[in-house]
Amino acid sequence: MKKILFIFVLFFYINVNASIVVMDADSGRVLYSKDMNERKLIASTSKIMTSIIALENGNLNDKYIVGNEIKKVNGSMIYVHEGEEFSLNDLLHGLMLQSGNDAAMIISKNVMKYDNFIAQMNIKAYKLGMYNTSFENPHGLNDDTKNYSTAYDMSLLMKYAIKNKDFIRITSTKKYKVNNYIWYNKNKLLSDYKYLISGKIGYTKASGQVFVSAAKKDNKTIVIATIDESDKFNLNKKLYEKYFNEYK
């Protein structure tokens, strides 16, 4: 009866168009899903893959000079200027906290050749079993090029990403300062839910609100991916509380 009541209440909150997956990060078992294999635009949650490719192929201490690649994007930015120098570690914080599309361009141009970087994003996706995913850019803007995935595939990606200690360190940072810049994490659930260990939000008009996150409680880790769900933070918190309670 309680389970039926929860499902009824849950669907009262969920956007009818939303795709959702709740996954046990240890086993990969799907604990709950809704339209989990429907391909959709994923906006800035694409940067989860961007950060992983950078972490696995670059050096955090490497220094990069900002070039004119930053002029090719718009929207969410860290607003750095041509000629400035930043480490890869700095730029990854700008990428994952402030969701800088300019940071995505600087990283993808400097870690390796841009086209090779995009190719590596897709190769990694295939290796992780993300068979309904395709990346055309490192930032998630969908004006000219588009990134598609599913709630299931993005859960697989986060399940993999949180095995990387630097990824956890960066995405769990609430504020980062470098030179005269201060970047704040847009993932508000970091402050509102004490068990959250990582997450990345995304939004464009075409994609709707997208959120992929991970939380750990009592040695259990859960990953949640929601696509086109406006009340993303509240819904994620409710789902975490329900499925962590089921482990008791």
GROMACS .gro file of N, CA, C and O in nm, residues 97-174:
model
  312
   97LEU      N    1   3.115   2.383  -1.216
   97LEU     CA    2   3.044   2.464  -1.118
   97LEU      C    3   2.958   2.570  -1.188
   97LEU      O    4   2.836   2.572  -1.172
   98GLN      N    5   3.023   2.654  -1.265
   98GLN     CA    6   2.956   2.765  -1.331
   98GLN      C    7   2.894   2.724  -1.464
   98GLN      O    8   2.822   2.799  -1.526
   99SER      N    9   2.926   2.602  -1.508
   99SER     CA   10   2.876   2.548  -1.635
   99SER      C   11   2.920   2.633  -1.754
   99SER      O   12   2.841   2.661  -1.845
  100GLY      N   13   3.047   2.671  -1.753
  100GLY     CA   14   3.097   2.759  -1.858
  100GLY      C   15   3.111   2.692  -1.993
  100GLY      O   16   3.190   2.600  -2.011
  101ASN      N   17   3.033   2.742  -2.089
  101ASN     CA   18   3.046   2.691  -2.226
  101ASN      C   19   3.180   2.733  -2.286
  101ASN      O   20   3.237   2.661  -2.368
  102ASP      N   21   3.230   2.850  -2.243
  102ASP     CA   22   3.363   2.892  -2.288
  102ASP      C   23   3.471   2.801  -2.230
  102ASP      O   24   3.567   2.765  -2.300
  103ALA      N   25   3.454   2.758  -2.105
  103ALA     CA   26   3.548   2.663  -2.046
  103ALA      C   27   3.551   2.532  -2.124
  103ALA      O   28   3.657   2.472  -2.144
  104ALA      N   29   3.434   2.488  -2.168
  104ALA     CA   30   3.425   2.364  -2.246
  104ALA      C   31   3.504   2.375  -2.375
  104ALA      O   32   3.573   2.281  -2.416
  105MET      N   33   3.496   2.491  -2.439
  105MET     CA   34   3.569   2.510  -2.565
  105MET      C   35   3.720   2.516  -2.543
  105MET      O   36   3.797   2.459  -2.620
  106ILE      N   37   3.764   2.584  -2.437
  106ILE     CA   38   3.906   2.593  -2.408
  106ILE      C   39   3.964   2.454  -2.378
  106ILE      O   40   4.070   2.416  -2.429
  107ILE      N   41   3.892   2.379  -2.296
  107ILE     CA   42   3.937   2.244  -2.259
  107ILE      C   43   3.946   2.153  -2.381
  107ILE      O   44   4.048   2.086  -2.404
  108SER      N   45   3.839   2.151  -2.460
  108SER     CA   46   3.833   2.057  -2.573
  108SER      C   47   3.931   2.092  -2.684
  108SER      O   48   3.971   2.006  -2.762
  109LYS      N   49   3.971   2.218  -2.690
  109LYS     CA   50   4.069   2.258  -2.790
  109LYS      C   51   4.211   2.225  -2.747
  109LYS      O   52   4.299   2.198  -2.831
  110ASN      N   53   4.238   2.227  -2.615
  110ASN     CA   54   4.375   2.217  -2.566
  110ASN      C   55   4.416   2.078  -2.518
  110ASN      O   56   4.534   2.042  -2.525
  111VAL      N   57   4.323   1.999  -2.465
  111VAL     CA   58   4.358   1.864  -2.419
  111VAL      C   59   4.405   1.780  -2.536
  111VAL      O   60   4.496   1.699  -2.524
  112MET      N   61   4.341   1.801  -2.650
  112MET     CA   62   4.380   1.739  -2.777
  112MET      C   63   4.315   1.820  -2.888
  112MET      O   64   4.248   1.920  -2.859
  113LYS      N   65   4.330   1.781  -3.011
  113LYS     CA   66   4.261   1.852  -3.118
  113LYS      C   67   4.110   1.842  -3.097
  113LYS      O   68   4.059   1.739  -3.054
  114TYR      N   69   4.039   1.949  -3.129
  114TYR     CA   70   3.896   1.957  -3.101
  114TYR      C   71   3.819   1.837  -3.158
  114TYR      O   72   3.741   1.774  -3.087
  115ASP      N   73   3.840   1.806  -3.284
  115ASP     CA   74   3.766   1.695  -3.346
  115ASP      C   75   3.798   1.562  -3.279
  115ASP      O   76   3.709   1.477  -3.265
  116ASN      N   77   3.922   1.546  -3.236
  116ASN     CA   78   3.960   1.424  -3.165
  116ASN      C   79   3.893   1.416  -3.029
  116ASN      O   80   3.854   1.308  -2.982
  117PHE      N   81   3.878   1.531  -2.965
  117PHE     CA   82   3.812   1.536  -2.835
  117PHE      C   83   3.667   1.489  -2.846
  117PHE      O   84   3.621   1.406  -2.766
  118ILE      N   85   3.596   1.541  -2.946
  118ILE     CA   86   3.457   1.501  -2.966
  118ILE      C   87   3.449   1.352  -2.999
  118ILE      O   88   3.361   1.280  -2.952
  119ALA      N   89   3.543   1.305  -3.079
  119ALA     CA   90   3.547   1.162  -3.113
  119ALA      C   91   3.567   1.078  -2.987
  119ALA      O   92   3.501   0.974  -2.970
  120GLN      N   93   3.653   1.123  -2.899
  120GLN     CA   94   3.678   1.049  -2.775
  120GLN      C   95   3.555   1.048  -2.684
  120GLN      O   96   3.531   0.950  -2.612
  121MET      N   97   3.478   1.154  -2.686
  121MET     CA   98   3.353   1.156  -2.609
  121MET      C   99   3.260   1.044  -2.655
  121MET      O  100   3.199   0.974  -2.574
  122ASN      N  101   3.250   1.026  -2.786
  122ASN     CA  102   3.162   0.923  -2.840
  122ASN      C  103   3.218   0.783  -2.822
  122ASN      O  104   3.143   0.687  -2.798
  123ILE      N  105   3.349   0.770  -2.832
  123ILE     CA  106   3.413   0.640  -2.809
  123ILE      C  107   3.392   0.596  -2.665
  123ILE      O  108   3.357   0.481  -2.637
  124LYS      N  109   3.412   0.688  -2.571
  124LYS     CA  110   3.392   0.657  -2.430
  124LYS      C  111   3.246   0.619  -2.404
  124LYS      O  112   3.218   0.524  -2.329
  125ALA      N  113   3.154   0.692  -2.465
  125ALA     CA  114   3.012   0.661  -2.448
  125ALA      C  115   2.983   0.518  -2.490
  125ALA      O  116   2.914   0.443  -2.420
  126TYR      N  117   3.036   0.478  -2.605
  126TYR     CA  118   3.012   0.342  -2.654
  126TYR      C  119   3.072   0.239  -2.560
  126TYR      O  120   3.010   0.137  -2.530
  127LYS      N  121   3.193   0.265  -2.511
  127LYS     CA  122   3.258   0.171  -2.420
  127LYS      C  123   3.180   0.154  -2.290
  127LYS      O  124   3.184   0.047  -2.228
  128LEU      N  125   3.110   0.259  -2.249
  128LEU     CA  126   3.032   0.252  -2.125
  128LEU      C  127   2.894   0.192  -2.147
  128LEU      O  128   2.817   0.177  -2.052
  129GLY      N  129   2.861   0.157  -2.270
  129GLY     CA  130   2.730   0.100  -2.298
  129GLY      C  131   2.623   0.204  -2.322
  129GLY      O  132   2.503   0.173  -2.317
  130MET      N  133   2.665   0.327  -2.351
  130MET     CA  134   2.570   0.436  -2.377
  130MET      C  135   2.533   0.434  -2.525
  130MET      O  136   2.569   0.522  -2.602
  131TYR      N  137   2.456   0.334  -2.564
  131TYR     CA  138   2.433   0.308  -2.706
  131TYR      C  139   2.331   0.402  -2.770
  131TYR      O  140   2.318   0.404  -2.893
  132ASN      N  141   2.261   0.478  -2.689
  132ASN     CA  142   2.164   0.574  -2.743
  132ASN      C  143   2.212   0.718  -2.726
  132ASN      O  144   2.132   0.811  -2.718
  133THR      N  145   2.345   0.734  -2.719
  133THR     CA  146   2.405   0.865  -2.694
  133THR      C  147   2.493   0.908  -2.811
  133THR      O  148   2.563   0.826  -2.870
  134SER      N  149   2.487   1.036  -2.843
  134SER     CA  150   2.578   1.093  -2.944
  134SER      C  151   2.614   1.235  -2.905
  134SER      O  152   2.528   1.313  -2.865
  135PHE      N  153   2.743   1.265  -2.915
  135PHE     CA  154   2.794   1.398  -2.882
  135PHE      C  155   2.846   1.466  -3.008
  135PHE      O  156   2.923   1.408  -3.084
  136GLU      N  157   2.807   1.590  -3.027
  136GLU     CA  158   2.858   1.671  -3.137
  136GLU      C  159   2.935   1.793  -3.089
  136GLU      O  160   2.999   1.862  -3.169
  137ASN      N  161   2.929   1.821  -2.958
  137ASN     CA  162   3.002   1.934  -2.901
  137ASN      C  163   3.033   1.906  -2.754
  137ASN      O  164   2.976   1.814  -2.695
  138PRO      N  165   3.123   1.985  -2.692
  138PRO     CA  166   3.161   1.957  -2.554
  138PRO      C  167   3.082   2.034  -2.448
  138PRO      O  168   3.109   2.020  -2.329
  139HIS      N  169   2.984   2.115  -2.492
  139HIS     CA  170   2.915   2.206  -2.400
  139HIS      C  171   2.767   2.178  -2.381
  139HIS      O  172   2.712   2.203  -2.274
  140GLY      N  173   2.699   2.131  -2.481
  140GLY     CA  174   2.557   2.100  -2.468
  140GLY      C  175   2.462   2.200  -2.531
  140GLY      O  176   2.341   2.178  -2.534
  141LEU      N  177   2.515   2.312  -2.582
  141LEU     CA  178   2.430   2.403  -2.656
  141LEU      C  179   2.376   2.331  -2.779
  141LEU      O  180   2.446   2.250  -2.840
  142ASN      N  181   2.252   2.359  -2.813
  142ASN     CA  182   2.192   2.285  -2.926
  142ASN      C  183   2.144   2.378  -3.038
  142ASN      O  184   2.043   2.353  -3.102
  143ASP      N  185   2.219   2.486  -3.061
  143ASP     CA  186   2.185   2.577  -3.170
  143ASP      C  187   2.224   2.518  -3.305
  143ASP      O  188   2.142   2.507  -3.395
  144ASP      N  189   2.351   2.483  -3.319
  144ASP     CA  190   2.403   2.431  -3.446
  144ASP      C  191   2.434   2.282  -3.439
  144ASP      O  192   2.410   2.208  -3.534
  145THR      N  193   2.493   2.238  -3.328
  145THR     CA  194   2.523   2.096  -3.307
  145THR      C  195   2.445   2.048  -3.186
  145THR      O  196   2.408   2.128  -3.100
  146LYS      N  197   2.421   1.919  -3.177
  146LYS     CA  198   2.332   1.868  -3.073
  146LYS      C  199   2.389   1.742  -3.008
  146LYS      O  200   2.447   1.657  -3.074
  147ASN      N  201   2.366   1.734  -2.877
  147ASN     CA  202   2.404   1.615  -2.800
  147ASN      C  203   2.277   1.545  -2.752
  147ASN      O  204   2.193   1.607  -2.687
  148TYR      N  205   2.267   1.416  -2.783
  148TYR     CA  206   2.150   1.338  -2.743
  148TYR      C  207   2.192   1.225  -2.651
  148TYR      O  208   2.298   1.164  -2.667
  149SER      N  209   2.105   1.194  -2.556
  149SER     CA  210   2.126   1.077  -2.472
  149SER      C  211   1.993   1.037  -2.410
  149SER      O  212   1.887   1.086  -2.450
  150THR      N  213   1.999   0.948  -2.314
  150THR     CA  214   1.880   0.900  -2.244
  150THR      C  215   1.908   0.905  -2.094
  150THR      O  216   2.023   0.914  -2.050
  151ALA      N  217   1.802   0.896  -2.016
  151ALA     CA  218   1.820   0.894  -1.870
  151ALA      C  219   1.902   0.772  -1.828
  151ALA      O  220   1.985   0.781  -1.737
  152TYR      N  221   1.882   0.660  -1.895
  152TYR     CA  222   1.959   0.540  -1.862
  152TYR      C  223   2.107   0.560  -1.894
  152TYR      O  224   2.195   0.531  -1.812
  153ASP      N  225   2.136   0.611  -2.014
  153ASP     CA  226   2.275   0.630  -2.054
  153ASP      C  227   2.346   0.730  -1.964
  153ASP      O  228   2.463   0.711  -1.927
  154MET      N  229   2.276   0.838  -1.927
  154MET     CA  230   2.340   0.938  -1.841
  154MET      C  231   2.363   0.884  -1.700
  154MET      O  232   2.459   0.925  -1.633
  155SER      N  233   2.281   0.791  -1.658
  155SER     CA  234   2.305   0.724  -1.530
  155SER      C  235   2.431   0.638  -1.537
  155SER      O  236   2.511   0.635  -1.443
  156LEU      N  237   2.448   0.570  -1.649
  156LEU     CA  238   2.570   0.491  -1.669
  156LEU      C  239   2.694   0.581  -1.666
  156LEU      O  240   2.797   0.544  -1.609
  157LEU      N  241   2.682   0.698  -1.728
  157LEU     CA  242   2.795   0.790  -1.731
  157LEU      C  243   2.829   0.839  -1.590
  157LEU      O  244   2.947   0.840  -1.552
  158MET      N  245   2.729   0.878  -1.512
  158MET     CA  246   2.756   0.926  -1.377
  158MET      C  247   2.808   0.812  -1.289
  158MET      O  248   2.898   0.833  -1.206
  159LYS      N  249   2.756   0.693  -1.308
  159LYS     CA  250   2.804   0.575  -1.235
  159LYS      C  251   2.955   0.559  -1.257
  159LYS      O  252   3.030   0.526  -1.164
  160TYR      N  253   2.999   0.581  -1.379
  160TYR     CA  254   3.141   0.571  -1.412
  160TYR      C  255   3.219   0.691  -1.360
  160TYR      O  256   3.328   0.677  -1.302
  161ALA      N  257   3.165   0.810  -1.378
  161ALA     CA  258   3.237   0.933  -1.344
  161ALA      C  259   3.272   0.943  -1.197
  161ALA      O  260   3.379   0.990  -1.160
  162ILE      N  261   3.182   0.896  -1.111
  162ILE     CA  262   3.207   0.911  -0.967
  162ILE      C  263   3.314   0.816  -0.913
  162ILE      O  264   3.350   0.824  -0.796
  163LYS      N  265   3.367   0.732  -0.999
  163LYS     CA  266   3.481   0.649  -0.960
  163LYS      C  267   3.611   0.731  -0.966
  163LYS      O  268   3.713   0.688  -0.914
  164ASN      N  269   3.603   0.847  -1.030
  164ASN     CA  270   3.719   0.933  -1.044
  164ASN      C  271   3.721   1.034  -0.928
  164ASN      O  272   3.630   1.116  -0.915
  165LYS      N  273   3.825   1.028  -0.845
  165LYS     CA  274   3.831   1.112  -0.725
  165LYS      C  275   3.837   1.260  -0.758
  165LYS      O  276   3.781   1.343  -0.686
  166ASP      N  277   3.904   1.295  -0.867
  166ASP     CA  278   3.910   1.436  -0.906
  166ASP      C  279   3.774   1.486  -0.954
  166ASP      O  280   3.739   1.602  -0.930
  167PHE      N  281   3.700   1.400  -1.020
  167PHE     CA  282   3.565   1.437  -1.062
  167PHE      C  283   3.478   1.467  -0.940
  167PHE      O  284   3.406   1.567  -0.937
  168ILE      N  285   3.484   1.381  -0.840
  168ILE     CA  286   3.408   1.402  -0.716
  168ILE      C  287   3.454   1.532  -0.648
  168ILE      O  288   3.371   1.613  -0.604
  169ARG      N  289   3.584   1.550  -0.639
  169ARG     CA  290   3.637   1.669  -0.573
  169ARG      C  291   3.587   1.797  -0.640
  169ARG      O  292   3.542   1.890  -0.573
  170ILE      N  293   3.592   1.799  -0.771
  170ILE     CA  294   3.552   1.919  -0.846
  170ILE      C  295   3.400   1.942  -0.837
  170ILE      O  296   3.356   2.053  -0.805
  171THR      N  297   3.322   1.839  -0.862
  171THR     CA  298   3.177   1.858  -0.868
  171THR      C  299   3.113   1.877  -0.731
  171THR      O  300   2.998   1.920  -0.723
  172SER      N  301   3.184   1.845  -0.624
  172SER     CA  302   3.132   1.866  -0.490
  172SER      C  303   3.177   2.000  -0.430
  172SER      O  304   3.140   2.036  -0.319
  173THR      N  305   3.258   2.075  -0.506
  173THR     CA  306   3.304   2.207  -0.462
  173THR      C  307   3.192   2.309  -0.479
  173THR      O  308   3.129   2.315  -0.585
  174LYS      N  309   3.166   2.388  -0.377
  174LYS     CA  310   3.057   2.486  -0.383
  174LYS      C  311   3.103   2.621  -0.437
  174LYS      O  312   3.024   2.693  -0.500
   0.00000   0.00000   0.00000
